[in-house]
Every structure is written in structure tokens, then in C-alpha cells.
mmCIF file of C-alpha atoms and ligand atoms in Angstrom:
data_model
loop_
_atom_site.group_PDB
_atom_site.id
_atom_site.type_symbol
_atom_site.label_atom_id
_atom_site.label_comp_id
_atom_site.label_asym_id
_atom_site.label_seq_id
_atom_site.Cartn_x
_atom_site.Cartn_y
_atom_site.Cartn_z
ATOM 1 C CA MET X 1007 -5.704 -46.444 -3.081
ATOM 2 C CA PHE X 1008 -8.089 -44.711 -0.756
ATOM 3 C CA VAL X 1009 -11.612 -43.775 -1.881
ATOM 4 C CA ALA X 1010 -14.186 -41.850 0.178
ATOM 5 C CA LEU X 1011 -17.892 -41.527 -0.523
ATOM 6 C CA GLU X 1012 -19.577 -38.338 0.648
ATOM 7 C CA GLY X 1013 -22.979 -36.690 0.397
ATOM 8 C CA GLY X 1014 -25.702 -35.029 2.394
ATOM 9 C CA ASP X 1015 -28.092 -37.014 4.560
ATOM 10 C CA GLY X 1016 -30.506 -38.986 2.394
ATOM 11 C CA SER X 1017 -28.358 -38.796 -0.751
ATOM 12 C CA GLY X 1018 -28.504 -42.560 -1.316
ATOM 13 C CA LYS X 1019 -24.962 -43.259 -0.169
ATOM 14 C CA THR X 1020 -25.817 -46.545 1.536
ATOM 15 C CA GLY X 1021 -27.320 -48.131 -1.590
ATOM 16 C CA ALA X 1022 -24.485 -46.806 -3.734
ATOM 17 C CA LEU X 1023 -21.958 -48.422 -1.393
ATOM 18 C CA ALA X 1024 -23.714 -51.786 -1.552
ATOM 19 C CA HIS X 1025 -23.658 -51.608 -5.341
ATOM 20 C CA LEU X 1026 -19.993 -50.572 -5.321
ATOM 21 C CA GLY X 1027 -19.223 -53.592 -3.148
ATOM 22 C CA GLN X 1028 -20.623 -55.821 -5.886
ATOM 23 C CA ALA X 1029 -18.748 -53.957 -8.623
ATOM 24 C CA LEU X 1030 -15.444 -54.366 -6.732
ATOM 25 C CA ARG X 1031 -15.950 -57.934 -5.518
ATOM 26 C CA ASP X 1032 -13.155 -59.328 -7.715
ATOM 27 C CA TRP X 1033 -10.760 -56.458 -7.108
ATOM 28 C CA PRO X 1034 -7.260 -57.978 -6.749
ATOM 29 C CA GLY X 1035 -5.932 -57.676 -3.212
ATOM 30 C CA GLY X 1036 -9.404 -57.161 -1.768
ATOM 31 C CA VAL X 1037 -11.318 -54.102 -0.654
ATOM 32 C CA LEU X 1038 -11.813 -52.838 2.870
ATOM 33 C CA PHE X 1039 -15.175 -51.107 3.314
ATOM 34 C CA THR X 1040 -15.335 -48.911 6.371
ATOM 35 C CA ARG X 1041 -17.293 -45.947 7.705
ATOM 36 C CA GLU X 1042 -17.133 -42.748 9.751
ATOM 37 C CA PRO X 1043 -17.782 -41.822 12.415
ATOM 38 C CA GLY X 1044 -16.869 -45.374 13.375
ATOM 39 C CA GLY X 1045 -14.468 -47.751 11.709
ATOM 40 C CA THR X 1046 -13.050 -49.035 15.009
ATOM 41 C CA GLU X 1047 -14.573 -50.129 18.309
ATOM 42 C CA GLU X 1048 -13.431 -46.843 19.865
ATOM 43 C CA GLY X 1049 -14.807 -44.911 16.911
ATOM 44 C CA LEU X 1050 -18.178 -46.620 17.253
ATOM 45 C CA ALA X 1051 -18.332 -45.562 20.894
ATOM 46 C CA ILE X 1052 -17.707 -41.979 19.759
ATOM 47 C CA ARG X 1053 -20.338 -42.373 17.022
ATOM 48 C CA SER X 1054 -23.000 -43.253 19.540
ATOM 49 C CA LEU X 1055 -21.994 -40.256 21.678
ATOM 50 C CA LEU X 1056 -22.359 -37.975 18.645
ATOM 51 C CA LEU X 1057 -25.374 -39.370 16.851
ATOM 52 C CA GLY X 1058 -27.642 -40.917 19.453
ATOM 53 C CA ARG X 1059 -31.126 -39.421 19.396
ATOM 54 C CA GLY X 1060 -31.233 -36.028 21.070
ATOM 55 C CA GLU X 1061 -29.128 -37.005 24.078
ATOM 56 C CA HIS X 1062 -26.385 -34.412 23.777
ATOM 57 C CA ASP X 1063 -25.967 -30.809 22.781
ATOM 58 C CA TRP X 1064 -22.370 -30.695 21.545
ATOM 59 C CA ASP X 1065 -20.468 -27.487 21.204
ATOM 60 C CA PRO X 1066 -19.089 -27.322 17.598
ATOM 61 C CA TRP X 1067 -15.467 -27.572 18.768
ATOM 62 C CA ALA X 1068 -16.263 -30.531 20.988
ATOM 63 C CA GLU X 1069 -17.997 -32.153 18.010
ATOM 64 C CA LEU X 1070 -14.997 -31.508 15.751
ATOM 65 C CA LEU X 1071 -12.576 -33.000 18.253
ATOM 66 C CA LEU X 1072 -14.772 -36.073 18.706
ATOM 67 C CA VAL X 1073 -14.982 -36.780 14.952
ATOM 68 C CA ALA X 1074 -11.255 -36.094 14.714
ATOM 69 C CA ALA X 1075 -10.538 -38.497 17.598
ATOM 70 C CA ALA X 1076 -12.575 -41.234 15.919
ATOM 71 C CA ARG X 1077 -10.758 -40.541 12.639
ATOM 72 C CA ALA X 1078 -7.277 -40.552 14.202
ATOM 73 C CA GLN X 1079 -7.979 -44.013 15.605
ATOM 74 C CA HIS X 1080 -9.519 -45.171 12.318
ATOM 75 C CA VAL X 1081 -6.555 -43.976 10.245
ATOM 76 C CA ALA X 1082 -3.904 -45.327 12.615
ATOM 77 C CA ARG X 1083 -5.468 -48.708 13.317
ATOM 78 C CA VAL X 1084 -7.403 -49.541 10.150
ATOM 79 C CA ILE X 1085 -6.854 -47.339 7.104
ATOM 80 C CA ARG X 1086 -3.065 -46.930 7.103
ATOM 81 C CA PRO X 1087 -2.361 -50.617 7.793
ATOM 82 C CA ALA X 1088 -4.713 -51.631 4.947
ATOM 83 C CA LEU X 1089 -3.107 -49.154 2.551
ATOM 84 C CA ALA X 1090 0.375 -50.278 3.614
ATOM 85 C CA ALA X 1091 -0.621 -53.859 2.772
ATOM 86 C CA GLY X 1092 -1.500 -52.681 -0.734
ATOM 87 C CA GLY X 1093 -5.260 -52.871 -0.283
ATOM 88 C CA LEU X 1094 -8.033 -50.662 -1.592
ATOM 89 C CA VAL X 1095 -9.917 -48.803 1.144
ATOM 90 C CA VAL X 1096 -13.420 -47.390 0.616
ATOM 91 C CA SER X 1097 -14.741 -45.217 3.422
ATOM 92 C CA ASP X 1098 -18.370 -44.163 3.872
ATOM 93 C CA ARG X 1099 -17.575 -40.496 4.764
ATOM 94 C CA TYR X 1100 -14.214 -38.990 5.766
ATOM 95 C CA VAL X 1101 -12.768 -35.506 6.291
ATOM 96 C CA GLY X 1102 -14.970 -34.012 3.541
ATOM 97 C CA SER X 1103 -17.891 -34.546 5.917
ATOM 98 C CA THR X 1104 -16.054 -32.664 8.657
ATOM 99 C CA LEU X 1105 -15.438 -29.696 6.360
ATOM 100 C CA ALA X 1106 -19.106 -29.816 5.310
ATOM 101 C CA TYR X 1107 -20.861 -30.478 8.653
ATOM 102 C CA GLN X 1108 -18.575 -28.973 11.312
ATOM 103 C CA GLY X 1109 -17.191 -26.349 8.888
ATOM 104 C CA ALA X 1110 -19.937 -25.068 6.587
ATOM 105 C CA GLY X 1111 -22.733 -26.450 8.762
ATOM 106 C CA ARG X 1112 -21.630 -25.471 12.253
ATOM 107 C CA GLY X 1113 -19.424 -22.553 11.277
ATOM 108 C CA LEU X 1114 -15.936 -23.726 12.248
ATOM 109 C CA ASP X 1115 -13.001 -22.353 10.293
ATOM 110 C CA ALA X 1116 -11.941 -24.680 7.446
ATOM 111 C CA ALA X 1117 -8.245 -23.882 8.016
ATOM 112 C CA ALA X 1118 -8.563 -25.005 11.647
ATOM 113 C CA ILE X 1119 -10.277 -28.224 10.560
ATOM 114 C CA ARG X 1120 -7.471 -28.882 8.058
ATOM 115 C CA MET X 1121 -4.873 -28.258 10.745
ATOM 116 C CA VAL X 1122 -6.511 -30.716 13.143
ATOM 117 C CA HIS X 1123 -6.742 -33.209 10.276
ATOM 118 C CA ASN X 1124 -3.100 -32.696 9.325
ATOM 119 C CA HIS X 1125 -1.856 -33.413 12.842
ATOM 120 C CA SER X 1126 -4.266 -36.194 13.764
ATOM 121 C CA THR X 1127 -3.954 -38.304 10.600
ATOM 122 C CA GLY X 1128 -0.528 -37.387 9.255
ATOM 123 C CA ASP X 1129 -2.457 -35.474 6.587
ATOM 124 C CA LEU X 1130 -4.027 -38.507 4.942
ATOM 125 C CA TRP X 1131 -6.449 -37.470 2.178
ATOM 126 C CA PRO X 1132 -8.379 -39.787 -0.131
ATOM 127 C CA ASP X 1133 -7.037 -40.365 -3.637
ATOM 128 C CA LEU X 1134 -10.630 -40.020 -4.821
ATOM 129 C CA THR X 1135 -13.710 -38.577 -3.121
ATOM 130 C CA VAL X 1136 -17.057 -39.348 -4.746
ATOM 131 C CA VAL X 1137 -19.738 -36.793 -3.875
ATOM 132 C CA LEU X 1138 -23.405 -37.749 -4.179
ATOM 133 C CA ASP X 1139 -25.028 -34.413 -4.922
ATOM 134 C CA VAL X 1140 -28.731 -33.845 -4.393
ATOM 135 C CA ASP X 1141 -30.940 -30.922 -3.421
ATOM 136 C CA PRO X 1142 -31.711 -31.571 0.270
ATOM 137 C CA GLU X 1143 -35.361 -30.772 -0.352
ATOM 138 C CA LEU X 1144 -35.531 -33.618 -2.854
ATOM 139 C CA ALA X 1145 -33.671 -35.930 -0.470
ATOM 140 C CA LEU X 1146 -36.231 -35.119 2.183
ATOM 141 C CA ALA X 1147 -39.153 -35.597 -0.217
ATOM 142 C CA ARG X 1148 -37.789 -38.979 -1.319
ATOM 143 C CA GLY X 1149 -37.927 -40.034 2.294
ATOM 144 C CA MET X 1150 -34.543 -41.727 2.131
ATOM 145 C CA ALA X 1151 -33.228 -39.643 4.988
ATOM 146 C CA ARG X 1152 -36.139 -40.696 7.162
ATOM 147 C CA LEU X 1153 -35.774 -44.349 6.259
ATOM 148 C CA ALA X 1154 -32.042 -44.264 7.002
ATOM 149 C CA ALA X 1155 -32.724 -42.534 10.313
ATOM 150 C CA GLU X 1156 -35.328 -45.103 11.301
ATOM 151 C CA ALA X 1157 -33.017 -47.967 10.391
ATOM 152 C CA SER X 1158 -30.072 -46.577 12.337
ATOM 153 C CA GLY X 1159 -31.850 -44.969 15.277
ATOM 154 C CA GLU X 1160 -30.179 -41.669 14.329
ATOM 155 C CA ASP X 1161 -32.158 -38.611 13.353
ATOM 156 C CA ARG X 1162 -29.609 -36.178 11.980
ATOM 157 C CA PHE X 1163 -31.525 -34.873 8.990
ATOM 158 C CA GLU X 1164 -34.541 -33.502 10.732
ATOM 159 C CA SER X 1165 -32.629 -32.220 13.711
ATOM 160 C CA LEU X 1166 -30.155 -30.301 11.506
ATOM 161 C CA GLY X 1167 -32.754 -28.746 9.199
ATOM 162 C CA LEU X 1168 -32.858 -27.788 5.535
ATOM 163 C CA GLU X 1169 -30.699 -24.648 5.745
ATOM 164 C CA PHE X 1170 -27.921 -26.635 7.375
ATOM 165 C CA GLN X 1171 -28.194 -29.356 4.734
ATOM 166 C CA ARG X 1172 -27.978 -26.708 1.994
ATOM 167 C CA ARG X 1173 -24.698 -25.422 3.449
ATOM 168 C CA VAL X 1174 -23.422 -29.009 3.625
ATOM 169 C CA ARG X 1175 -24.265 -29.499 -0.050
ATOM 170 C CA GLN X 1176 -22.518 -26.269 -1.092
ATOM 171 C CA SER X 1177 -19.424 -27.260 0.867
ATOM 172 C CA PHE X 1178 -19.136 -30.633 -0.885
ATOM 173 C CA LEU X 1179 -19.507 -28.901 -4.264
ATOM 174 C CA ALA X 1180 -16.897 -26.289 -3.328
ATOM 175 C CA GLN X 1181 -14.473 -28.961 -2.123
ATOM 176 C CA ALA X 1182 -14.892 -30.791 -5.435
ATOM 177 C CA ALA X 1183 -14.448 -27.592 -7.456
ATOM 178 C CA ALA X 1184 -11.251 -26.757 -5.545
ATOM 179 C CA ALA X 1185 -9.641 -30.146 -6.332
ATOM 180 C CA PRO X 1186 -11.428 -31.580 -9.389
ATOM 181 C CA GLN X 1187 -8.730 -34.170 -10.070
ATOM 182 C CA ARG X 1188 -9.432 -35.794 -6.665
ATOM 183 C CA HIS X 1189 -13.249 -35.624 -6.807
ATOM 184 C CA ALA X 1190 -16.123 -37.036 -8.832
ATOM 185 C CA VAL X 1191 -19.529 -35.380 -8.400
ATOM 186 C CA ILE X 1192 -22.500 -37.610 -9.173
ATOM 187 C CA ASP X 1193 -25.981 -36.196 -9.725
ATOM 188 C CA ALA X 1194 -27.895 -38.128 -7.067
ATOM 189 C CA SER X 1195 -31.275 -36.770 -8.181
ATOM 190 C CA CYS X 1196 -31.205 -39.349 -11.028
ATOM 191 C CA PRO X 1197 -33.016 -42.683 -10.683
ATOM 192 C CA ILE X 1198 -31.290 -44.783 -8.061
ATOM 193 C CA GLU X 1199 -29.956 -47.452 -10.475
ATOM 194 C CA LEU X 1200 -28.313 -44.759 -12.572
ATOM 195 C CA VAL X 1201 -26.727 -43.120 -9.518
ATOM 196 C CA GLN X 1202 -25.343 -46.458 -8.361
ATOM 197 C CA ALA X 1203 -23.976 -47.279 -11.823
ATOM 198 C CA GLN X 1204 -22.339 -43.848 -12.062
ATOM 199 C CA VAL X 1205 -20.656 -44.197 -8.675
ATOM 200 C CA ALA X 1206 -19.233 -47.599 -9.647
ATOM 201 C CA ALA X 1207 -18.099 -46.249 -13.032
ATOM 202 C CA ALA X 1208 -16.395 -43.245 -11.408
ATOM 203 C CA VAL X 1209 -14.479 -45.457 -8.967
ATOM 204 C CA LEU X 1210 -13.551 -48.148 -11.518
ATOM 205 C CA GLY X 1211 -12.563 -45.459 -14.019
ATOM 206 C CA PHE X 1212 -10.306 -43.763 -11.465
ATOM 207 C CA LEU X 1213 -8.722 -47.057 -10.390
ATOM 208 C CA GLY X 1214 -8.160 -47.977 -14.024
ATOM 209 C CA ARG X 1215 -6.374 -44.710 -14.687
ATOM 210 C CA ALA X 1216 -4.379 -44.653 -11.442
HETATM 211 P P1 LIG B 120 -23.931 -41.486 7.975
HETATM 212 O O1 LIG B 120 -23.555 -42.687 8.753
HETATM 213 O O2 LIG B 120 -23.432 -41.352 6.594
HETATM 214 O O3 LIG B 120 -25.484 -41.377 8.005
HETATM 215 P P2 LIG B 120 -26.452 -41.522 6.770
HETATM 216 O O4 LIG B 120 -26.095 -42.803 6.091
HETATM 217 O O5 LIG B 120 -27.794 -41.531 7.438
HETATM 218 O O6 LIG B 120 -26.208 -40.289 5.907
HETATM 219 O O7 LIG B 120 -23.447 -40.179 8.741
HETATM 220 C C1 LIG B 120 -23.794 -39.903 10.033
HETATM 221 C C2 LIG B 120 -23.796 -38.423 10.311
HETATM 222 O O8 LIG B 120 -22.523 -37.984 10.793
HETATM 223 C C3 LIG B 120 -24.132 -37.548 9.125
HETATM 224 O O9 LIG B 120 -25.218 -36.704 9.478
HETATM 225 C C4 LIG B 120 -22.906 -36.700 8.938
HETATM 226 C C5 LIG B 120 -22.256 -36.716 10.288
HETATM 227 N N1 LIG B 120 -20.787 -36.473 10.253
HETATM 228 C C6 LIG B 120 -20.279 -35.251 10.700
HETATM 229 O O10 LIG B 120 -21.042 -34.368 11.113
HETATM 230 N N2 LIG B 120 -18.924 -35.041 10.658
HETATM 231 C C7 LIG B 120 -18.046 -35.977 10.204
HETATM 232 O O11 LIG B 120 -16.825 -35.755 10.175
HETATM 233 C C8 LIG B 120 -18.595 -37.234 9.753
HETATM 234 C C9 LIG B 120 -17.670 -38.316 9.258
HETATM 235 C C10 LIG B 120 -19.963 -37.439 9.796
#
């Protein structure tokens, strides 16, 4: 089983993942928690090229191909082997983020993104994608985006702007609406404990049914 967690910047994904780790600690066969961009040494090198503070001005296509390169390596070296061994994989972001950020955000054609994804990963899609949905204005007001940026040395939220984050949000909602059986949308404007409990319940519920 392959689960991805998605959401705009400052949606509380990091805390939800920590809580999910606790909820799944006794999962038989173990759980591999991983993240994108990243997930491998090569992917981390690409992550720092993409997300370092204000160093680069990537063309959207260059950005797409970099996230796709990191993902190809991640899928081939980490995700597929773990799935083949029967494990559960939970990824902090995956191709949903590419459709949202490079697609809706930066204006690249979704069909082209899907084609790149198809070829570079053997068309590997998550069994379940959990979307943390929150109005970007609220995310900004809560200051979680800023805190996350300070902690990581990355400043995506403010550099992308509110309009961009609104398009990202709409894309995640549209992706979920297009394939409801493979998505769970969680209202991330709720108190943090409730959001975390709902994420864990969505994942455990899906795994229980699968
Ligand atoms: P993330 O590590 O989730 O940061 P945070 O926890 O602060 O939200 O994500 C890093 C950034 O990378 C985020 O702004 C989204 C962006 N991103 C893309 O633009 N395309 C992608 O395909 C992925 C996986 C991430």
C-alpha cells in the first residue's frame, strides 16, 4: 500500500505526519516514511537546488523535470522496493504536488505532467492520497508556513504568494473530486488535534478496508 499526504504550504502536514507515525507504529510489516522532493541522497541534492532561499529562478519546465528526476530516483530506489517487500509506504508529497504546483501554480499542462510521470515512474500512483485542505489566507495567518520555512531554511510560501497558493488548493480539491475513491480530503482549518486525528482515521480506515 502506498499513501501520500498532500496540502498547501502551512497546512499542518508535518504535525499530521508525526501523529500518523504514532498511529501506525505497530503496523505489521513496518511503515516507510519518506518525502518529496527528496527521499534519496540524489533527490535531496535536487531538493536543495529547487528550494534553497532565492538562489535560482527556474523555468517551469526545468522545475518539472527536476521534481520528476527526484521522483524517478525515489520510486526506483526506495518506493518500489519497499512496496515489493510488502511494506506500507507513506510519502510527504508526491505527484499531486506536481499537478498542483507546476501544473495549476506555474501553468504547465496537466496532461504533459501525467505523461512525464507515466514514463518516469512506470505510472505509479498512490493507493490513497490524503489532502489537507485549508484556505491559504488562514494558513498564513496561523503562521505555520512561516514557522516551517524558518525551521527548514526554505521560504516557498511567501515567495509564491497567495494567488499561487489558491490555485494550488483548487488543484488538490479538483484532483480529489476527479478520483474520490483514491482521495480523502481533510478540513485542515479545524483545531490541530482534530486534523491529526482525522488524518490517522482516514489512513487506518482505508488500510482496514483495503
Ligand atoms: P514541503 O517539504 O512539504 O514543505 P512544507 O512542509 O513547508 O510544506 O514541500 C516543499 C515545497 O516543494 C512545497 O512548496 C511544494 C513544493 N513541491 C513542488 O513544487 N512540486 C512537487 O512535485 C513537490 C513534491 C513539491
